[in-house]
Amino acid sequence: MKNYFILFLVLFILSACNEDPSNDLIVECQPSTGYFGSFLMKFYSQNLATAGRTPSRQESACWEDIYPFQVGFTGTGNCGEGYEMVKSPYLGPGIVVSEFDENAEEPFMYGRYLEVRAIFPCQDFSSPNGFFALFEERQYGFATNHEDMGNFIVEFYDHGKRYSSLEAPNQTNSIYLSELQFISEDGVEFVDATVHFGALLKYEAEEYLQVENAKVKGRFYRMSPWGFEWEE
């Protein structure tokens, strides 16, 4: 009986050691601005499959639209050959939540930012109604490449390192849009949206970032190809 008790005690200790202390980390975000980003970040310094369940670094973020943070618009794609003849036959509006590096020699340099970007066919932007129809209160998937239409890409830039959902397995993860508002002002169309997701992001050096309980509130703007205006 004594041996069984010792075995049980050892197993209990091992189990406790394997518990992820980050489970105690929560997002406590009550932003005072209309646009913001709140999320958990768990960094792994080696391949996630062998790193165990303990992150090398973790952080709870609540980034409001107040300096040193900023919530803005981003976009990519050109519907053909663009700068340096790079083909990007899509348009990708996105929300970017940034943190300025207050220690940088130059002012207003970004140290970190989280970007949530959609990938849609160019023709769907040719009319306001077509653009608005792209956004629904439902689940979307993660893109496997830059031409995986109708899905999203999440990236996180951290002082020179760019973590991306494109290189990581996210088949079981999804993005959900809510609180949609479709707005047209002075010939500019955009969608106010709250984006909910969790995603695994990979850096090229086999380092990983797990983003959890993410909630990003911002705007997706209607885009047009580089140097082109839609005929409406």
PDB file of C-alpha atoms in Angstrom:
ATOM      1  CA  MET A   1       0.000   0.000   0.000  1.00  0.00           C
ATOM      2  CA  LYS A   2       2.866   2.334   0.820  1.00  0.00           C
ATOM      3  CA  ASN A   3       4.381   1.774  -2.634  1.00  0.00           C
ATOM      4  CA  TYR A   4       1.070   2.600  -4.303  1.00  0.00           C
ATOM      5  CA  PHE A   5       0.861   5.806  -2.290  1.00  0.00           C
ATOM      6  CA  ILE A   6       4.381   6.839  -3.338  1.00  0.00           C
ATOM      7  CA  LEU A   7       3.556   6.095  -6.980  1.00  0.00           C
ATOM      8  CA  PHE A   8       0.400   8.177  -6.754  1.00  0.00           C
ATOM      9  CA  LEU A   9       2.323  11.039  -5.163  1.00  0.00           C
ATOM     10  CA  VAL A  10       4.949  10.990  -7.915  1.00  0.00           C
ATOM     11  CA  LEU A  11       2.289  10.989 -10.637  1.00  0.00           C
ATOM     12  CA  PHE A  12       0.501  13.879  -8.940  1.00  0.00           C
ATOM     13  CA  ILE A  13       3.698  15.939  -8.762  1.00  0.00           C
ATOM     14  CA  LEU A  14       4.535  15.244 -12.402  1.00  0.00           C
ATOM     15  CA  SER A  15       1.026  16.198 -13.432  1.00  0.00           C
ATOM     16  CA  ALA A  16       1.289  19.453 -11.495  1.00  0.00           C
ATOM     17  CA  CYS A  17       4.629  20.245 -13.147  1.00  0.00           C
ATOM     18  CA  ASN A  18       3.122  19.765 -16.587  1.00  0.00           C
ATOM     19  CA  GLU A  19       0.251  22.137 -15.941  1.00  0.00           C
ATOM     20  CA  ASP A  20       0.480  25.302 -17.971  1.00  0.00           C
ATOM     21  CA  PRO A  21       0.788  28.209 -15.533  1.00  0.00           C
ATOM     22  CA  SER A  22      -0.545  30.470 -18.260  1.00  0.00           C
ATOM     23  CA  ASN A  23      -4.007  29.079 -17.571  1.00  0.00           C
ATOM     24  CA  ASP A  24      -4.108  31.621 -14.753  1.00  0.00           C
ATOM     25  CA  LEU A  25      -3.521  34.441 -17.245  1.00  0.00           C
ATOM     26  CA  ILE A  26      -6.719  36.188 -18.300  1.00  0.00           C
ATOM     27  CA  VAL A  27      -7.653  39.208 -20.377  1.00  0.00           C
ATOM     28  CA  GLU A  28      -9.022  42.022 -18.276  1.00  0.00           C
ATOM     29  CA  CYS A  29      -9.896  44.678 -20.813  1.00  0.00           C
ATOM     30  CA  GLN A  30     -12.409  47.466 -20.365  1.00  0.00           C
ATOM     31  CA  PRO A  31     -11.371  49.884 -23.115  1.00  0.00           C
ATOM     32  CA  SER A  32     -12.427  53.502 -23.038  1.00  0.00           C
ATOM     33  CA  THR A  33     -12.178  53.866 -26.838  1.00  0.00           C
ATOM     34  CA  GLY A  34     -14.457  52.530 -29.559  1.00  0.00           C
ATOM     35  CA  TYR A  35     -11.663  50.586 -31.238  1.00  0.00           C
ATOM     36  CA  PHE A  36      -9.239  48.277 -29.441  1.00  0.00           C
ATOM     37  CA  GLY A  37      -7.547  44.888 -29.320  1.00  0.00           C
ATOM     38  CA  SER A  38      -7.496  42.498 -26.376  1.00  0.00           C
ATOM     39  CA  PHE A  39      -5.754  39.121 -26.474  1.00  0.00           C
ATOM     40  CA  LEU A  40      -3.400  36.691 -24.756  1.00  0.00           C
ATOM     41  CA  MET A  41       0.060  35.964 -26.153  1.00  0.00           C
ATOM     42  CA  LYS A  42       2.010  32.786 -25.372  1.00  0.00           C
ATOM     43  CA  PHE A  43       5.467  32.611 -26.936  1.00  0.00           C
ATOM     44  CA  TYR A  44       7.273  29.322 -27.518  1.00  0.00           C
ATOM     45  CA  SER A  45      11.013  29.449 -28.203  1.00  0.00           C
ATOM     46  CA  GLN A  46      11.148  26.190 -30.143  1.00  0.00           C
ATOM     47  CA  ASN A  47       8.909  23.883 -32.157  1.00  0.00           C
ATOM     48  CA  LEU A  48       5.568  23.799 -30.384  1.00  0.00           C
ATOM     49  CA  ALA A  49       5.422  20.007 -30.667  1.00  0.00           C
ATOM     50  CA  THR A  50       8.503  19.619 -28.480  1.00  0.00           C
ATOM     51  CA  ALA A  51       8.275  22.721 -26.343  1.00  0.00           C
ATOM     52  CA  GLY A  52       5.818  21.199 -23.911  1.00  0.00           C
ATOM     53  CA  ARG A  53       2.908  23.199 -22.605  1.00  0.00           C
ATOM     54  CA  THR A  54       4.907  25.892 -20.819  1.00  0.00           C
ATOM     55  CA  PRO A  55       5.524  29.054 -22.849  1.00  0.00           C
ATOM     56  CA  SER A  56       8.847  30.836 -22.655  1.00  0.00           C
ATOM     57  CA  ARG A  57       6.999  34.146 -22.323  1.00  0.00           C
ATOM     58  CA  GLN A  58       3.395  35.209 -21.988  1.00  0.00           C
ATOM     59  CA  GLU A  59       1.472  38.439 -21.862  1.00  0.00           C
ATOM     60  CA  SER A  60      -2.042  39.747 -21.526  1.00  0.00           C
ATOM     61  CA  ALA A  61      -2.736  42.683 -23.855  1.00  0.00           C
ATOM     62  CA  CYS A  62      -5.360  45.405 -23.795  1.00  0.00           C
ATOM     63  CA  TRP A  63      -4.431  47.880 -26.522  1.00  0.00           C
ATOM     64  CA  GLU A  64      -6.765  50.877 -26.819  1.00  0.00           C
ATOM     65  CA  ASP A  65      -6.767  53.516 -29.532  1.00  0.00           C
ATOM     66  CA  ILE A  66      -4.704  55.844 -27.312  1.00  0.00           C
ATOM     67  CA  TYR A  67      -0.949  56.496 -27.552  1.00  0.00           C
ATOM     68  CA  PRO A  68       1.287  54.472 -27.383  1.00  0.00           C
ATOM     69  CA  PHE A  69      -1.294  52.268 -29.117  1.00  0.00           C
ATOM     70  CA  GLN A  70      -3.197  52.841 -32.334  1.00  0.00           C
ATOM     71  CA  VAL A  71      -6.004  51.021 -34.163  1.00  0.00           C
ATOM     72  CA  GLY A  72      -5.958  51.569 -37.901  1.00  0.00           C
ATOM     73  CA  PHE A  73      -6.563  50.201 -41.373  1.00  0.00           C
ATOM     74  CA  THR A  74      -4.267  48.084 -43.499  1.00  0.00           C
ATOM     75  CA  GLY A  75      -4.610  46.427 -46.880  1.00  0.00           C
ATOM     76  CA  THR A  76      -2.757  44.454 -49.499  1.00  0.00           C
ATOM     77  CA  GLY A  77      -3.228  43.105 -53.024  1.00  0.00           C
ATOM     78  CA  ASN A  78      -3.369  44.840 -56.389  1.00  0.00           C
ATOM     79  CA  CYS A  79      -5.527  42.613 -58.644  1.00  0.00           C
ATOM     80  CA  GLY A  80      -2.581  41.881 -60.909  1.00  0.00           C
ATOM     81  CA  GLU A  81       1.031  42.911 -61.247  1.00  0.00           C
ATOM     82  CA  GLY A  82       1.921  45.768 -58.949  1.00  0.00           C
ATOM     83  CA  TYR A  83       5.069  47.096 -57.341  1.00  0.00           C
ATOM     84  CA  GLU A  84       8.198  45.371 -58.709  1.00  0.00           C
ATOM     85  CA  MET A  85       5.884  43.261 -60.901  1.00  0.00           C
ATOM     86  CA  VAL A  86       4.692  41.216 -57.924  1.00  0.00           C
ATOM     87  CA  LYS A  87       1.404  39.468 -58.685  1.00  0.00           C
ATOM     88  CA  SER A  88      -1.250  39.826 -55.996  1.00  0.00           C
ATOM     89  CA  PRO A  89      -4.573  39.044 -57.726  1.00  0.00           C
ATOM     90  CA  TYR A  90      -6.755  39.821 -54.715  1.00  0.00           C
ATOM     91  CA  LEU A  91      -7.617  42.592 -52.280  1.00  0.00           C
ATOM     92  CA  GLY A  92      -7.055  42.161 -48.577  1.00  0.00           C
ATOM     93  CA  PRO A  93      -8.532  44.772 -46.210  1.00  0.00           C
ATOM     94  CA  GLY A  94      -7.487  44.467 -42.611  1.00  0.00           C
ATOM     95  CA  ILE A  95      -7.465  45.883 -39.094  1.00  0.00           C
ATOM     96  CA  VAL A  96      -4.116  46.556 -37.433  1.00  0.00           C
ATOM     97  CA  VAL A  97      -3.646  47.191 -33.706  1.00  0.00           C
ATOM     98  CA  SER A  98      -0.211  48.723 -33.145  1.00  0.00           C
ATOM     99  CA  GLU A  99       2.089  49.656 -30.292  1.00  0.00           C
ATOM    100  CA  PHE A 100       4.600  52.468 -30.848  1.00  0.00           C
ATOM    101  CA  ASP A 101       8.164  51.858 -29.682  1.00  0.00           C
ATOM    102  CA  GLU A 102       8.718  54.664 -27.193  1.00  0.00           C
ATOM    103  CA  ASN A 103      12.444  53.828 -27.019  1.00  0.00           C
ATOM    104  CA  ALA A 104      13.049  54.137 -30.763  1.00  0.00           C
ATOM    105  CA  GLU A 105      15.360  56.868 -32.020  1.00  0.00           C
ATOM    106  CA  GLU A 106      12.780  57.954 -34.580  1.00  0.00           C
ATOM    107  CA  PRO A 107       9.307  58.981 -33.376  1.00  0.00           C
ATOM    108  CA  PHE A 108       6.208  56.945 -34.161  1.00  0.00           C
ATOM    109  CA  MET A 109       8.022  53.736 -35.015  1.00  0.00           C
ATOM    110  CA  TYR A 110       6.012  50.565 -34.447  1.00  0.00           C
ATOM    111  CA  GLY A 111       7.526  48.060 -32.079  1.00  0.00           C
ATOM    112  CA  ARG A 112       4.705  45.527 -32.212  1.00  0.00           C
ATOM    113  CA  TYR A 113       1.420  45.144 -34.034  1.00  0.00           C
ATOM    114  CA  LEU A 114      -1.348  42.597 -34.546  1.00  0.00           C
ATOM    115  CA  GLU A 115      -2.912  42.446 -38.004  1.00  0.00           C
ATOM    116  CA  VAL A 116      -6.159  40.719 -38.983  1.00  0.00           C
ATOM    117  CA  ARG A 117      -6.573  40.653 -42.774  1.00  0.00           C
ATOM    118  CA  ALA A 118      -9.189  39.145 -45.096  1.00  0.00           C
ATOM    119  CA  ILE A 119      -8.516  37.830 -48.617  1.00  0.00           C
ATOM    120  CA  PHE A 120     -11.281  38.358 -51.197  1.00  0.00           C
ATOM    121  CA  PRO A 121     -11.538  38.351 -55.028  1.00  0.00           C
ATOM    122  CA  CYS A 122     -11.056  41.733 -56.684  1.00  0.00           C
ATOM    123  CA  GLN A 123     -14.413  41.779 -58.442  1.00  0.00           C
ATOM    124  CA  ASP A 124     -16.250  41.614 -55.115  1.00  0.00           C
ATOM    125  CA  PHE A 125     -15.059  45.158 -54.368  1.00  0.00           C
ATOM    126  CA  SER A 126     -16.408  46.634 -57.615  1.00  0.00           C
ATOM    127  CA  SER A 127     -19.628  47.824 -55.966  1.00  0.00           C
ATOM    128  CA  PRO A 128     -20.494  48.906 -52.411  1.00  0.00           C
ATOM    129  CA  ASN A 129     -23.094  46.140 -52.076  1.00  0.00           C
ATOM    130  CA  GLY A 130     -20.624  43.533 -53.284  1.00  0.00           C
ATOM    131  CA  PHE A 131     -18.094  44.691 -50.713  1.00  0.00           C
ATOM    132  CA  PHE A 132     -20.605  44.743 -47.858  1.00  0.00           C
ATOM    133  CA  ALA A 133     -21.795  41.240 -48.754  1.00  0.00           C
ATOM    134  CA  LEU A 134     -18.330  39.851 -47.945  1.00  0.00           C
ATOM    135  CA  PHE A 135     -18.825  40.416 -44.224  1.00  0.00           C
ATOM    136  CA  GLU A 136     -21.353  38.363 -42.282  1.00  0.00           C
ATOM    137  CA  GLU A 137     -21.886  37.429 -38.665  1.00  0.00           C
ATOM    138  CA  ARG A 138     -20.483  33.936 -39.040  1.00  0.00           C
ATOM    139  CA  GLN A 139     -17.326  31.875 -38.790  1.00  0.00           C
ATOM    140  CA  TYR A 140     -14.526  32.218 -41.330  1.00  0.00           C
ATOM    141  CA  GLY A 141     -11.459  30.041 -41.793  1.00  0.00           C
ATOM    142  CA  PHE A 142      -7.727  30.760 -41.869  1.00  0.00           C
ATOM    143  CA  ALA A 143      -6.089  31.111 -45.274  1.00  0.00           C
ATOM    144  CA  THR A 144      -3.368  28.659 -46.286  1.00  0.00           C
ATOM    145  CA  ASN A 145      -1.858  31.133 -48.788  1.00  0.00           C
ATOM    146  CA  HIS A 146      -2.412  34.664 -50.050  1.00  0.00           C
ATOM    147  CA  GLU A 147      -4.875  33.516 -52.699  1.00  0.00           C
ATOM    148  CA  ASP A 148      -7.087  31.417 -50.412  1.00  0.00           C
ATOM    149  CA  MET A 149     -10.145  33.590 -50.998  1.00  0.00           C
ATOM    150  CA  GLY A 150     -12.795  34.137 -48.369  1.00  0.00           C
ATOM    151  CA  ASN A 151     -10.474  33.410 -45.443  1.00  0.00           C
ATOM    152  CA  PHE A 152      -8.338  35.409 -43.028  1.00  0.00           C
ATOM    153  CA  ILE A 153      -4.655  35.843 -42.219  1.00  0.00           C
ATOM    154  CA  VAL A 154      -3.417  36.881 -38.775  1.00  0.00           C
ATOM    155  CA  GLU A 155       0.102  38.202 -38.273  1.00  0.00           C
ATOM    156  CA  PHE A 156       1.973  39.604 -35.299  1.00  0.00           C
ATOM    157  CA  TYR A 157       5.108  41.727 -35.619  1.00  0.00           C
ATOM    158  CA  ASP A 158       7.373  41.784 -32.579  1.00  0.00           C
ATOM    159  CA  HIS A 159      10.496  43.985 -32.910  1.00  0.00           C
ATOM    160  CA  GLY A 160      11.745  42.450 -36.144  1.00  0.00           C
ATOM    161  CA  LYS A 161      10.043  39.063 -35.886  1.00  0.00           C
ATOM    162  CA  ARG A 162       6.914  38.421 -37.939  1.00  0.00           C
ATOM    163  CA  TYR A 163       4.686  35.571 -36.774  1.00  0.00           C
ATOM    164  CA  SER A 164       2.068  34.426 -39.295  1.00  0.00           C
ATOM    165  CA  SER A 165      -0.918  32.095 -39.345  1.00  0.00           C
ATOM    166  CA  LEU A 166       0.029  31.108 -42.917  1.00  0.00           C
ATOM    167  CA  GLU A 167       2.855  28.836 -41.770  1.00  0.00           C
ATOM    168  CA  ALA A 168       1.045  27.256 -38.813  1.00  0.00           C
ATOM    169  CA  PRO A 169      -1.643  24.561 -38.569  1.00  0.00           C
ATOM    170  CA  ASN A 170      -4.927  26.359 -37.908  1.00  0.00           C
ATOM    171  CA  GLN A 171      -7.383  23.860 -39.372  1.00  0.00           C
ATOM    172  CA  THR A 172      -9.296  23.614 -36.098  1.00  0.00           C
ATOM    173  CA  ASN A 173      -9.319  27.377 -35.464  1.00  0.00           C
ATOM    174  CA  SER A 174     -11.717  29.932 -36.863  1.00  0.00           C
ATOM    175  CA  ILE A 175     -12.539  33.631 -36.916  1.00  0.00           C
ATOM    176  CA  TYR A 176     -15.951  34.987 -36.006  1.00  0.00           C
ATOM    177  CA  LEU A 177     -17.293  38.419 -36.941  1.00  0.00           C
ATOM    178  CA  SER A 178     -19.919  40.223 -34.869  1.00  0.00           C
ATOM    179  CA  GLU A 179     -21.369  43.707 -34.255  1.00  0.00           C
ATOM    180  CA  LEU A 180     -21.241  44.519 -37.959  1.00  0.00           C
ATOM    181  CA  GLN A 181     -22.165  47.992 -39.183  1.00  0.00           C
ATOM    182  CA  PHE A 182     -22.109  48.832 -42.903  1.00  0.00           C
ATOM    183  CA  ILE A 183     -21.254  52.492 -43.448  1.00  0.00           C
ATOM    184  CA  SER A 184     -20.874  54.715 -46.498  1.00  0.00           C
ATOM    185  CA  GLU A 185     -19.602  58.261 -45.923  1.00  0.00           C
ATOM    186  CA  ASP A 186     -18.495  60.760 -48.575  1.00  0.00           C
ATOM    187  CA  GLY A 187     -17.914  58.019 -51.129  1.00  0.00           C
ATOM    188  CA  VAL A 188     -15.963  55.814 -48.723  1.00  0.00           C
ATOM    189  CA  GLU A 189     -17.332  52.438 -47.633  1.00  0.00           C
ATOM    190  CA  PHE A 190     -16.246  50.521 -44.576  1.00  0.00           C
ATOM    191  CA  VAL A 191     -17.477  47.858 -42.186  1.00  0.00           C
ATOM    192  CA  ASP A 192     -17.278  48.311 -38.437  1.00  0.00           C
ATOM    193  CA  ALA A 193     -16.679  44.849 -36.969  1.00  0.00           C
ATOM    194  CA  THR A 194     -15.595  42.982 -33.882  1.00  0.00           C
ATOM    195  CA  VAL A 195     -13.330  40.054 -34.737  1.00  0.00           C
ATOM    196  CA  HIS A 196     -13.060  37.102 -32.351  1.00  0.00           C
ATOM    197  CA  PHE A 197     -10.418  34.408 -32.805  1.00  0.00           C
ATOM    198  CA  GLY A 198      -7.665  32.209 -31.471  1.00  0.00           C
ATOM    199  CA  ALA A 199      -4.735  31.274 -33.699  1.00  0.00           C
ATOM    200  CA  LEU A 200      -1.318  29.666 -33.802  1.00  0.00           C
ATOM    201  CA  LEU A 201       1.312  31.844 -35.497  1.00  0.00           C
ATOM    202  CA  LYS A 202       4.762  30.773 -36.640  1.00  0.00           C
ATOM    203  CA  TYR A 203       8.043  32.653 -37.000  1.00  0.00           C
ATOM    204  CA  GLU A 204      10.499  31.460 -39.646  1.00  0.00           C
ATOM    205  CA  ALA A 205      12.985  30.227 -37.015  1.00  0.00           C
ATOM    206  CA  GLU A 206      10.552  27.545 -35.787  1.00  0.00           C
ATOM    207  CA  GLU A 207       9.314  29.795 -33.015  1.00  0.00           C
ATOM    208  CA  TYR A 208       5.589  29.958 -32.299  1.00  0.00           C
ATOM    209  CA  LEU A 209       3.081  32.367 -30.821  1.00  0.00           C
ATOM    210  CA  GLN A 210      -0.288  31.231 -29.536  1.00  0.00           C
ATOM    211  CA  VAL A 211      -2.861  34.050 -29.617  1.00  0.00           C
ATOM    212  CA  GLU A 212      -5.879  33.286 -27.458  1.00  0.00           C
ATOM    213  CA  ASN A 213      -9.190  34.939 -26.560  1.00  0.00           C
ATOM    214  CA  ALA A 214      -8.558  37.677 -29.121  1.00  0.00           C
ATOM    215  CA  LYS A 215     -11.136  40.407 -29.606  1.00  0.00           C
ATOM    216  CA  VAL A 216     -10.329  43.153 -32.100  1.00  0.00           C
ATOM    217  CA  LYS A 217     -12.669  46.036 -32.839  1.00  0.00           C
ATOM    218  CA  GLY A 218     -11.952  48.118 -35.940  1.00  0.00           C
ATOM    219  CA  ARG A 219     -12.839  48.919 -39.540  1.00  0.00           C
ATOM    220  CA  PHE A 220     -12.470  47.037 -42.816  1.00  0.00           C
ATOM    221  CA  TYR A 221     -12.298  49.585 -45.642  1.00  0.00           C
ATOM    222  CA  ARG A 222     -13.351  48.974 -49.207  1.00  0.00           C
ATOM    223  CA  MET A 223     -10.283  48.876 -51.464  1.00  0.00           C
ATOM    224  CA  SER A 224      -9.571  49.322 -55.151  1.00  0.00           C
ATOM    225  CA  PRO A 225      -6.634  48.161 -57.297  1.00  0.00           C
ATOM    226  CA  TRP A 226      -3.526  50.294 -57.208  1.00  0.00           C
ATOM    227  CA  GLY A 227      -4.072  53.478 -59.236  1.00  0.00           C
ATOM    228  CA  PHE A 228      -7.628  52.524 -60.183  1.00  0.00           C
ATOM    229  CA  GLU A 229     -11.070  53.844 -59.334  1.00  0.00           C
ATOM    230  CA  TRP A 230     -14.198  51.757 -59.621  1.00  0.00           C
ATOM    231  CA  GLU A 231     -16.797  52.949 -62.142  1.00  0.00           C
ATOM    232  CA  GLU A 232     -20.039  53.132 -60.217  1.00  0.00           C
TER     233      GLU A 232
END
